[in-house]
PDB file of C-alpha atoms in Angstrom:
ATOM      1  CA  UNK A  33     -25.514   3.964 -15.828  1.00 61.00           C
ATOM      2  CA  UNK A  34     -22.869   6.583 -15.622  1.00 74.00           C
ATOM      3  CA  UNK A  35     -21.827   5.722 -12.345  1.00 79.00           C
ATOM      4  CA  UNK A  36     -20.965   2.158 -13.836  1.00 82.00           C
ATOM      5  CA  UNK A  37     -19.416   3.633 -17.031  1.00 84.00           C
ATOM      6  CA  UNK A  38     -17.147   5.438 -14.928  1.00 84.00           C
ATOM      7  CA  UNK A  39     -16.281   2.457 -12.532  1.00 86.00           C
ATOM      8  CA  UNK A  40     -15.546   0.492 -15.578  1.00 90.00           C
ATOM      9  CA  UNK A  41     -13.124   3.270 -17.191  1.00 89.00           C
ATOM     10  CA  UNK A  42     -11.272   3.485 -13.890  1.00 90.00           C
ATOM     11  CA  UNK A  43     -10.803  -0.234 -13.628  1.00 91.00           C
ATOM     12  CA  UNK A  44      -9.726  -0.117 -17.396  1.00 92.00           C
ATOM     13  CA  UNK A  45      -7.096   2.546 -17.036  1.00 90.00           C
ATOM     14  CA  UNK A  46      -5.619   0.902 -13.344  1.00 91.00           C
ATOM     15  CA  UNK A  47      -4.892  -2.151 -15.481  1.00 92.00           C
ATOM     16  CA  UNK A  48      -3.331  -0.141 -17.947  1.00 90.00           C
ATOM     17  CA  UNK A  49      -0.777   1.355 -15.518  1.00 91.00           C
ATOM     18  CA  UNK A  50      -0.249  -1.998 -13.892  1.00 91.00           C
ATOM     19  CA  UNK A  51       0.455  -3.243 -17.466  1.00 90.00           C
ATOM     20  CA  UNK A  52       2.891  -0.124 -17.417  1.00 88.00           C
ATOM     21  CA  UNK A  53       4.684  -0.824 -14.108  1.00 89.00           C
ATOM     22  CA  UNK A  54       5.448  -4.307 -14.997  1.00 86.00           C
ATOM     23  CA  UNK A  55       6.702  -3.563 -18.217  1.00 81.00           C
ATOM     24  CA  UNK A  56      10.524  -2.423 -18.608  1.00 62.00           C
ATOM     25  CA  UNK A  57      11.262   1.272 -20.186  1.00 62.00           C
ATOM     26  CA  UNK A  58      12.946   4.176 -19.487  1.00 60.00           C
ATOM     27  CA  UNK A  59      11.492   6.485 -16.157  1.00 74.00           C
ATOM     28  CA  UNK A  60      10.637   9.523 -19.022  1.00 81.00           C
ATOM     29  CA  UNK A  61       8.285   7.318 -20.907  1.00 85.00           C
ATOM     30  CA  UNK A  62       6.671   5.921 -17.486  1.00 88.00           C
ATOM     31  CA  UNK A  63       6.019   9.071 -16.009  1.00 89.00           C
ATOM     32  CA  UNK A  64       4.730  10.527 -19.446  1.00 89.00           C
ATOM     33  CA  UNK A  65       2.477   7.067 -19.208  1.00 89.00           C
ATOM     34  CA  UNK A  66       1.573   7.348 -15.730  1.00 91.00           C
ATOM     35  CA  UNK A  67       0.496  11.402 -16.015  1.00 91.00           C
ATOM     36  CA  UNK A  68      -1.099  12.021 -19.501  1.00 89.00           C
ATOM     37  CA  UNK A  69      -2.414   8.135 -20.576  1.00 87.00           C
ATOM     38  CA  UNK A  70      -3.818   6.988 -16.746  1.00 90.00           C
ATOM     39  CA  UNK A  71      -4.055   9.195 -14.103  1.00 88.00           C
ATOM     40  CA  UNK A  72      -5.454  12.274 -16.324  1.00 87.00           C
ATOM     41  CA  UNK A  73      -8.254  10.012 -17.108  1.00 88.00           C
ATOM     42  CA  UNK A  74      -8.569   8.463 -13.343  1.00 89.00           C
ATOM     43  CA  UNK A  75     -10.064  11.635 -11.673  1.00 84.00           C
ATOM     44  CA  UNK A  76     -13.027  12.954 -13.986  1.00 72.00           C
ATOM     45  CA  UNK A  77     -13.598  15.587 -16.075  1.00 72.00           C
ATOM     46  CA  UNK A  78     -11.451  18.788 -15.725  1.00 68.00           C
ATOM     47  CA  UNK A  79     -13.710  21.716 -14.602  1.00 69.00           C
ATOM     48  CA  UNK A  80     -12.319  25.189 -13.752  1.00 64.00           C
ATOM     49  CA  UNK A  81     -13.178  24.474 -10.187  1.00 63.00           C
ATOM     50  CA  UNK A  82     -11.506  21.232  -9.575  1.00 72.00           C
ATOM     51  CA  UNK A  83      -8.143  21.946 -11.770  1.00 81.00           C
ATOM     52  CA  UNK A  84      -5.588  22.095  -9.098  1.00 84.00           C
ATOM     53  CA  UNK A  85      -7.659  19.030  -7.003  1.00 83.00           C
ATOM     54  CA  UNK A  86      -7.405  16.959 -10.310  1.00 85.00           C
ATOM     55  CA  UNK A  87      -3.484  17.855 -11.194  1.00 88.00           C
ATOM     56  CA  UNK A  88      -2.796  17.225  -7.502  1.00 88.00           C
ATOM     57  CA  UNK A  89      -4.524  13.502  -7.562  1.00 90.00           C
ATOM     58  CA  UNK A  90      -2.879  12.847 -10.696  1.00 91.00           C
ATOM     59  CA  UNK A  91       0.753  13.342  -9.561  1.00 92.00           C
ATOM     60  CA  UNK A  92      -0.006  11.512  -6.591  1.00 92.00           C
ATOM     61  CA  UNK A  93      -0.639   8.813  -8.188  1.00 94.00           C
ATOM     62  CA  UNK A  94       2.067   8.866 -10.722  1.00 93.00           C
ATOM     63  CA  UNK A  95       3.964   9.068  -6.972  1.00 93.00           C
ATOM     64  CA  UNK A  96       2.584   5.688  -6.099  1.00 95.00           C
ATOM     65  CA  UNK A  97       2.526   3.947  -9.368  1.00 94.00           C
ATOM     66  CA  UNK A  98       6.487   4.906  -9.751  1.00 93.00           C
ATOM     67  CA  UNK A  99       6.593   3.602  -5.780  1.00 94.00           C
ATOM     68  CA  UNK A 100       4.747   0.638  -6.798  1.00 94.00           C
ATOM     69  CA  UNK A 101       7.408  -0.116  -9.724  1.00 93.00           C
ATOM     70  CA  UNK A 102      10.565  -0.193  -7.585  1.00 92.00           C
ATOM     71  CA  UNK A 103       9.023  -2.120  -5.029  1.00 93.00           C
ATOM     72  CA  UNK A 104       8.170  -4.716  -6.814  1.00 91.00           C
ATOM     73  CA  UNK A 105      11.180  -5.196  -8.873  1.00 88.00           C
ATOM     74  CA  UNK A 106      12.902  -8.355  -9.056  1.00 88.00           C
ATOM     75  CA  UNK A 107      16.472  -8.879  -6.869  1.00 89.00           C
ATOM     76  CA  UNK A 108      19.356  -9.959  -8.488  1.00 87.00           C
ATOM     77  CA  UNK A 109      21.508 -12.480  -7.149  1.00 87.00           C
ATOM     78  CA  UNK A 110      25.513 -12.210  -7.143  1.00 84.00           C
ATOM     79  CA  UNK A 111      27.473 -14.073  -9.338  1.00 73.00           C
ATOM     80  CA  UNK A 112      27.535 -17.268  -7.074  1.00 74.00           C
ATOM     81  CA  UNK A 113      24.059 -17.343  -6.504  1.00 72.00           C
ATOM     82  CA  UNK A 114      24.002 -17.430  -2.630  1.00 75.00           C
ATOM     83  CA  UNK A 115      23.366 -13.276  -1.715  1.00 84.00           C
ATOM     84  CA  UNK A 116      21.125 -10.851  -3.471  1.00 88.00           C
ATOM     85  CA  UNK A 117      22.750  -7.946  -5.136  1.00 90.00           C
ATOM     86  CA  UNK A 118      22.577  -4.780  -2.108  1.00 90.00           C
ATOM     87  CA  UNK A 119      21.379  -2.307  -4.462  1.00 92.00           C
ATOM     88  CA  UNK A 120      18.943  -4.028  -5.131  1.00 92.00           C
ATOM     89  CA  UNK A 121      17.636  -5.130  -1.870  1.00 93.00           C
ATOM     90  CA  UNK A 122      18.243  -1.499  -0.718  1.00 95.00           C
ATOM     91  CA  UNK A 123      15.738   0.008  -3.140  1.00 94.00           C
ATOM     92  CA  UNK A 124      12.892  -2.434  -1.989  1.00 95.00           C
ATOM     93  CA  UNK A 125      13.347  -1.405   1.045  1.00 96.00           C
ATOM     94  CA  UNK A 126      13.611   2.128   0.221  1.00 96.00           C
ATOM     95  CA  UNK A 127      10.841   1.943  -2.109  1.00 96.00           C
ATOM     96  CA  UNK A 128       8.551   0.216   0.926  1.00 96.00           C
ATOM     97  CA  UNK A 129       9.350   2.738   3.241  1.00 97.00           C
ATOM     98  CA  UNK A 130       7.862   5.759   1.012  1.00 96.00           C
ATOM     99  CA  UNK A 131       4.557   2.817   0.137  1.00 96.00           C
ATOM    100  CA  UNK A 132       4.344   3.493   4.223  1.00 96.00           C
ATOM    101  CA  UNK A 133       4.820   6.758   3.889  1.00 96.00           C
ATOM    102  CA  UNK A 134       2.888   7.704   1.193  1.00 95.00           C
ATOM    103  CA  UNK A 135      -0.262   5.455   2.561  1.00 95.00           C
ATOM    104  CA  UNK A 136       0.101   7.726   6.216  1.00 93.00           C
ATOM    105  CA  UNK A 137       0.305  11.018   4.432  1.00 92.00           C
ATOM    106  CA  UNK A 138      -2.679  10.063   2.212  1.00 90.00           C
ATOM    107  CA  UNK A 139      -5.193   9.562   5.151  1.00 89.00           C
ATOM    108  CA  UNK A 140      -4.208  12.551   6.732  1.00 88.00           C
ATOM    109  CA  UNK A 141      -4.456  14.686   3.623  1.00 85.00           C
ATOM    110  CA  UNK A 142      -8.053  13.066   3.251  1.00 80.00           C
ATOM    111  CA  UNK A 143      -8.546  13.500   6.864  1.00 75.00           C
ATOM    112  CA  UNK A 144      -8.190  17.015   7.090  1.00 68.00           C
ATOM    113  CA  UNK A 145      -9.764  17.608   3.741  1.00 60.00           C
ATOM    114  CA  UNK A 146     -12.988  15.587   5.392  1.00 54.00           C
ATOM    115  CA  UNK A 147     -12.312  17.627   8.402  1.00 52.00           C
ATOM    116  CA  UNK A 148     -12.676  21.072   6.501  1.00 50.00           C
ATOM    117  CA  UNK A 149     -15.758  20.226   4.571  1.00 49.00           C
ATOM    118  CA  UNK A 150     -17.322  18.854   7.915  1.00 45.00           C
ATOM    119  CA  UNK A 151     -16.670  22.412   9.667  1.00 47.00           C
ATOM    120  CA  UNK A 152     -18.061  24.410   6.582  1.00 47.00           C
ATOM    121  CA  UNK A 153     -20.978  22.622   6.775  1.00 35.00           C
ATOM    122  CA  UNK A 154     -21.343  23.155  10.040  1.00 45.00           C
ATOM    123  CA  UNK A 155     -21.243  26.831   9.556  1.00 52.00           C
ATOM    124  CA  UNK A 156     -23.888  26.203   7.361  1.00 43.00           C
ATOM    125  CA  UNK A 157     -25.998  24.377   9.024  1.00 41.00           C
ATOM    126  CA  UNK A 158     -25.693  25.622  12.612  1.00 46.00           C
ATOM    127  CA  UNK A 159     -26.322  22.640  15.225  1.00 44.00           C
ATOM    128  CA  UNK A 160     -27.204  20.445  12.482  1.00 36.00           C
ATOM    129  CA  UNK A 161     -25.485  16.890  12.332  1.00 36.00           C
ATOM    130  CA  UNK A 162     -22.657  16.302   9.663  1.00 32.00           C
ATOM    131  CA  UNK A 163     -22.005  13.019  10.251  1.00 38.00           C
ATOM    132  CA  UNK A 164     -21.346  10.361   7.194  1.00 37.00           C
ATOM    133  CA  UNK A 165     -20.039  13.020   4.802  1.00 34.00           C
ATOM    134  CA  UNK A 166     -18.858  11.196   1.871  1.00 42.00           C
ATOM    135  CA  UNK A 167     -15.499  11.871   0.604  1.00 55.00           C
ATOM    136  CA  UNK A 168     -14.937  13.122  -3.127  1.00 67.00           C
ATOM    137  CA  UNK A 169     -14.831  10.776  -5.720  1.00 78.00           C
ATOM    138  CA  UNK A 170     -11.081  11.169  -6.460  1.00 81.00           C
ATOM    139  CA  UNK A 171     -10.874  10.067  -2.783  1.00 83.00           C
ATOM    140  CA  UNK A 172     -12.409   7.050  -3.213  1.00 87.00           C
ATOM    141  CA  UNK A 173     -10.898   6.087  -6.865  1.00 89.00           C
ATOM    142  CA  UNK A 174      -7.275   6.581  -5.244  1.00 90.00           C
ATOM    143  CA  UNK A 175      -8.603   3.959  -2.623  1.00 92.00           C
ATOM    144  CA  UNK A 176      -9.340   1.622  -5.388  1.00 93.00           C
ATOM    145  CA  UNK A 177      -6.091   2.387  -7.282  1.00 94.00           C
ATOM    146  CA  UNK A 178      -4.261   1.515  -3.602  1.00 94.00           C
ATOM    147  CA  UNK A 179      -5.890  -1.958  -3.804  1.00 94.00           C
ATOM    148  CA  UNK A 180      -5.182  -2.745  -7.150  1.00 94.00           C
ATOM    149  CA  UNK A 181      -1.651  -1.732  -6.878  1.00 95.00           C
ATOM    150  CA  UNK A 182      -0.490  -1.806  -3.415  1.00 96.00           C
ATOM    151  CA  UNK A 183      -1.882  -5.260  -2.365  1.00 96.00           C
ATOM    152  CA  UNK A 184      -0.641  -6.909  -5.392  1.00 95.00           C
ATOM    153  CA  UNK A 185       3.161  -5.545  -4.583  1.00 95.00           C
ATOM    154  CA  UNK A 186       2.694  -6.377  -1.710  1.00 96.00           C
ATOM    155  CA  UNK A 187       1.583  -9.982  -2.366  1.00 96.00           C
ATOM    156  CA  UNK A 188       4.668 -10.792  -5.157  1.00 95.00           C
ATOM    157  CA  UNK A 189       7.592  -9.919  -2.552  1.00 95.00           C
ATOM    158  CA  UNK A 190       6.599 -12.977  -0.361  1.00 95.00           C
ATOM    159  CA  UNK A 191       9.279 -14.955  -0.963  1.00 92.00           C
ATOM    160  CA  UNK A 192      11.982 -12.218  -0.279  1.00 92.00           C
ATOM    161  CA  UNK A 193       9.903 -11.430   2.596  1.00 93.00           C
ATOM    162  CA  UNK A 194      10.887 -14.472   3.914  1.00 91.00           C
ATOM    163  CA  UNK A 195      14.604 -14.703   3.024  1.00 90.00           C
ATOM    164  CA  UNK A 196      14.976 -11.166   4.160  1.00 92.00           C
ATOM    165  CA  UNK A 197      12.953  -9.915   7.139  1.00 92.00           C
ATOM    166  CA  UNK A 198      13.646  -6.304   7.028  1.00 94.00           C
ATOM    167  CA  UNK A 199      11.810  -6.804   3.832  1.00 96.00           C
ATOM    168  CA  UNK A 200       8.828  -8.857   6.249  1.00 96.00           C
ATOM    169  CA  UNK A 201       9.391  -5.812   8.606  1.00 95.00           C
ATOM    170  CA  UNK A 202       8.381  -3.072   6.339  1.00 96.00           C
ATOM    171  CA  UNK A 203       5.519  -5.293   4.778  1.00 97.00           C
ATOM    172  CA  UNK A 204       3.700  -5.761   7.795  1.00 96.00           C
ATOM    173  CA  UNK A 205       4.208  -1.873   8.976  1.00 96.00           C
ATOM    174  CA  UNK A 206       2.030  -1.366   5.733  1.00 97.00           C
ATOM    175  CA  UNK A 207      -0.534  -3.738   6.309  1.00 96.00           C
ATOM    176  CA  UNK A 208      -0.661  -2.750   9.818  1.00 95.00           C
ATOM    177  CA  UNK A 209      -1.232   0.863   8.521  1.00 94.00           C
ATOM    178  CA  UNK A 210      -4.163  -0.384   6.346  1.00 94.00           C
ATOM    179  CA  UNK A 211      -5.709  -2.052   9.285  1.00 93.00           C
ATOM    180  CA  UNK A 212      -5.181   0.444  11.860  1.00 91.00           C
ATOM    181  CA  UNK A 213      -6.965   3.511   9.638  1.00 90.00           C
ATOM    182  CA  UNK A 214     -10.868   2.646   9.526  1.00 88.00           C
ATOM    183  CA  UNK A 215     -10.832   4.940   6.264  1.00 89.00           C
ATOM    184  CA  UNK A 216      -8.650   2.356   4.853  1.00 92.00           C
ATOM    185  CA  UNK A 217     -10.308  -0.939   6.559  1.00 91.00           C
ATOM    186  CA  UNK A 218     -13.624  -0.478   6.070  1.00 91.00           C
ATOM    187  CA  UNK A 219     -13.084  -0.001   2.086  1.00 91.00           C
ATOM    188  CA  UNK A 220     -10.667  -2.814   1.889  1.00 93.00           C
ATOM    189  CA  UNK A 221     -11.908  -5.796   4.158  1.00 93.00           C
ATOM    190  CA  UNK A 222     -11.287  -8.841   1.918  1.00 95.00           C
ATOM    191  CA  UNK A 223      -7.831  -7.112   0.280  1.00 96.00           C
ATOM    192  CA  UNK A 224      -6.643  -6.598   4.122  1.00 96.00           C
ATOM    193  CA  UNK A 225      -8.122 -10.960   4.845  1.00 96.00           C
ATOM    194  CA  UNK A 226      -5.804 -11.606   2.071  1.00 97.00           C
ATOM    195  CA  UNK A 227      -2.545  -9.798   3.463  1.00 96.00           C
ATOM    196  CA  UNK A 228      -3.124 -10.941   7.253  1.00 96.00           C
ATOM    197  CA  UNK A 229      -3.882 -14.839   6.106  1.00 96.00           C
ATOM    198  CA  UNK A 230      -0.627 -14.469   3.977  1.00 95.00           C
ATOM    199  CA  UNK A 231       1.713 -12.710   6.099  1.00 95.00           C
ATOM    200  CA  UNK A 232       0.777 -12.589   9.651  1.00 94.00           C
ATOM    201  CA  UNK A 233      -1.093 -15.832  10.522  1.00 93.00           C
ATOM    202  CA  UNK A 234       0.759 -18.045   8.122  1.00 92.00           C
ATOM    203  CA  UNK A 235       3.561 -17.109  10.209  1.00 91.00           C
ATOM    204  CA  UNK A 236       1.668 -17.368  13.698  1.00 89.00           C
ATOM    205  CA  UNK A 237       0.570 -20.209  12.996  1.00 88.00           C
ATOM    206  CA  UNK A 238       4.522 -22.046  13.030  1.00 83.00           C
ATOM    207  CA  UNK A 239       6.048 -23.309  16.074  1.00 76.00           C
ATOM    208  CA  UNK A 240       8.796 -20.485  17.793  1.00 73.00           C
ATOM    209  CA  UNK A 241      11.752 -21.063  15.047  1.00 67.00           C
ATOM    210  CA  UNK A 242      14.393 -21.379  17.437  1.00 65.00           C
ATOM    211  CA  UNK A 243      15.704 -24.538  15.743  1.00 58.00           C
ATOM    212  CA  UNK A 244      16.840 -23.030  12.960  1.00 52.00           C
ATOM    213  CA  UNK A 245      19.345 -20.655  15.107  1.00 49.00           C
ATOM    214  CA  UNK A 246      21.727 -23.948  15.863  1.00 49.00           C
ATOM    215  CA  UNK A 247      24.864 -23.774  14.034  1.00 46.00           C
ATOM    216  CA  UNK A 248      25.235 -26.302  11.088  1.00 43.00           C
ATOM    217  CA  UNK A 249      21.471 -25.861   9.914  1.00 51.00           C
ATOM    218  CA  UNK A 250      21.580 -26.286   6.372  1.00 53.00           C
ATOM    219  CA  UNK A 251      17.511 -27.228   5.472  1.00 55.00           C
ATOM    220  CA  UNK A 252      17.926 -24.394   3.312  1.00 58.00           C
ATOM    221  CA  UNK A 253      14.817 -23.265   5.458  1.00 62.00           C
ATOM    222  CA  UNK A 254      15.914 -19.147   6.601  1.00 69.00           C
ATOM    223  CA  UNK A 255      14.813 -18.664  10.306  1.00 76.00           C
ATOM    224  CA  UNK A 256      11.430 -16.843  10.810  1.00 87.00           C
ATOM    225  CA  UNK A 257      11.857 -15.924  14.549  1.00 86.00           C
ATOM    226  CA  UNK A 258      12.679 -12.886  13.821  1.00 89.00           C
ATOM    227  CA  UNK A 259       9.827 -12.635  11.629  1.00 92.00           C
ATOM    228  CA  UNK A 260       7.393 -13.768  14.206  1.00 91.00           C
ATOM    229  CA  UNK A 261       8.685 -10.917  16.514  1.00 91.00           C
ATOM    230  CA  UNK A 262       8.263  -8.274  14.655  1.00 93.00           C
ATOM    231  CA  UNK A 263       4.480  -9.449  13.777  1.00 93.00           C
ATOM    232  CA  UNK A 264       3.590  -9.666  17.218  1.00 92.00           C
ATOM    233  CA  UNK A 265       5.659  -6.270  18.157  1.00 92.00           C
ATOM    234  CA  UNK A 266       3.339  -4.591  15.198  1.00 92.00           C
ATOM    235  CA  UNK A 267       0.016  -7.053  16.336  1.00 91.00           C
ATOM    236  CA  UNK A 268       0.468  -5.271  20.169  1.00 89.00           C
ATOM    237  CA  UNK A 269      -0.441  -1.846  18.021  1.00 87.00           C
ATOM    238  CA  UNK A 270      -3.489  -2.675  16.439  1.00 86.00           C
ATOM    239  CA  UNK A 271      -4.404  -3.149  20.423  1.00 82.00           C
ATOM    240  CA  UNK A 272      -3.385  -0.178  21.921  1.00 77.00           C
ATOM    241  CA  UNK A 273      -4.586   2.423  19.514  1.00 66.00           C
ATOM    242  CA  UNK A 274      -7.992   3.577  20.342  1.00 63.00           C
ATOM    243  CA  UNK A 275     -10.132   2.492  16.753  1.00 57.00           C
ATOM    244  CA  UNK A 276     -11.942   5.867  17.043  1.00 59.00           C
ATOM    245  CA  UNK A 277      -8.932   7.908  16.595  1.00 55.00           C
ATOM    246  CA  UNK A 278      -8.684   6.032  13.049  1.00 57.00           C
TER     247      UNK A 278
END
């Protein structure tokens, strides 16, 4: 019963900081939001044994919820209506790169962490098999707060994904990064069915867009060849890693 009074107050304050990150305000009140009304309350109780763990999950998440804001921020257009304002397009990208970033240095700060616990117990227990450790349960709460907030971001720049596809480019390094990382696959299967059907095999799944490269083209359709490069540049990745190493 705990367990599920727990999973519900987690849920309960992730949709309060999406409700935050949507919501326009000053970066002062946000981070105050982020820090002392969600992520205190994210990662358990307080003990004198987990204090620095707990302030440390915290302000990583107020990392990734502020992240998570710029990135999905609308772009502007100019005054004429035909080319998106740069600074605007330049902090989505910006903002994507550190989502990539940020979802990298997270599984190899978990990594280690599971790597340290494994070779205490083995101390421990001598020859004895340590094998299916579980991770902490901040661990697996900031896995949860990824798929409620990453995936959704993700989802709601489709359209300038398309118009723009150094905005596609960065997209799929992400979800290629979720799907190459077993820590992050095997606790996000149907989030990571949802980003593939959407961005990599609704694009697949077009004829090569060469058409659209002839001068005069005004369908008002952008050209996705470049698009459909870059997913099969990133697809030849999940391939040649060794899943093990994940």
């Amino acid at each position: 019963v705990e367990n599920a009074m727990n999973r519900v107050d987690i849920a309960n304050y992730t949709q309060l900081a999406l409700y935050q990150i949507h919501r326009s305000g000053g970066s002062e009140l946000f981070w105050h939001d982020m820090i002392n009304s969600c992520g205190v309350n994210l990662f358990g109780q307080v003990t004198a044994s987990s204090q620095i763990s707990h302030h440390s999950h915290t302000i990583a998440f107020a990392v990734l919820a502020s992240f998570v804001k710029i990135s999905s921020g609308k772009v502007r257009m100019v005054s004429n209506n035909t080319e998106p304002v740069p600074r605007d397009v330049a902090s989505k990208l910006v903002s994507l790169e550190l989502l990539l970033h940020f979802i990298k240095m997270w599984h190899v700060a978990i990594r280690g962490e599971s790597m340290t616990n494994e070779m205490e117990l083995s101390d421990c227990l001598g020859h004895l098999s340590v094998e299916g450790i579980e991770e902490g349960d901040s661990a697996v709460t900031m896995v949860y707060i990824i798929r409620r907030l990453v995936v959704p971001t993700l989802l709601s720049n489709t359209s300038m994904s398309l118009e723009d596809c150094r905005i596609y480019r960065r997209i799929i390094r992400i979800i290629s990064e979720l799907w190459r990382k077993s820590y992050y696959r095997r606790r996000m299967k149907i989030d990571l069915a949802v980003l593939i059907q959407n961005f990599v095999l609704k694009i697949l799944v077009l004829e090569p867009q060469l058409h659209h490269f002839r001068e005069g083209n005004d369908d008002g359709m952008p050209s996705l060849l470049q698009h459909q490069l870059d997913v099969l540049d990133e697809i030849k990745t999940w391939f040649a890693s060794d899943p093990k190493e994940a």
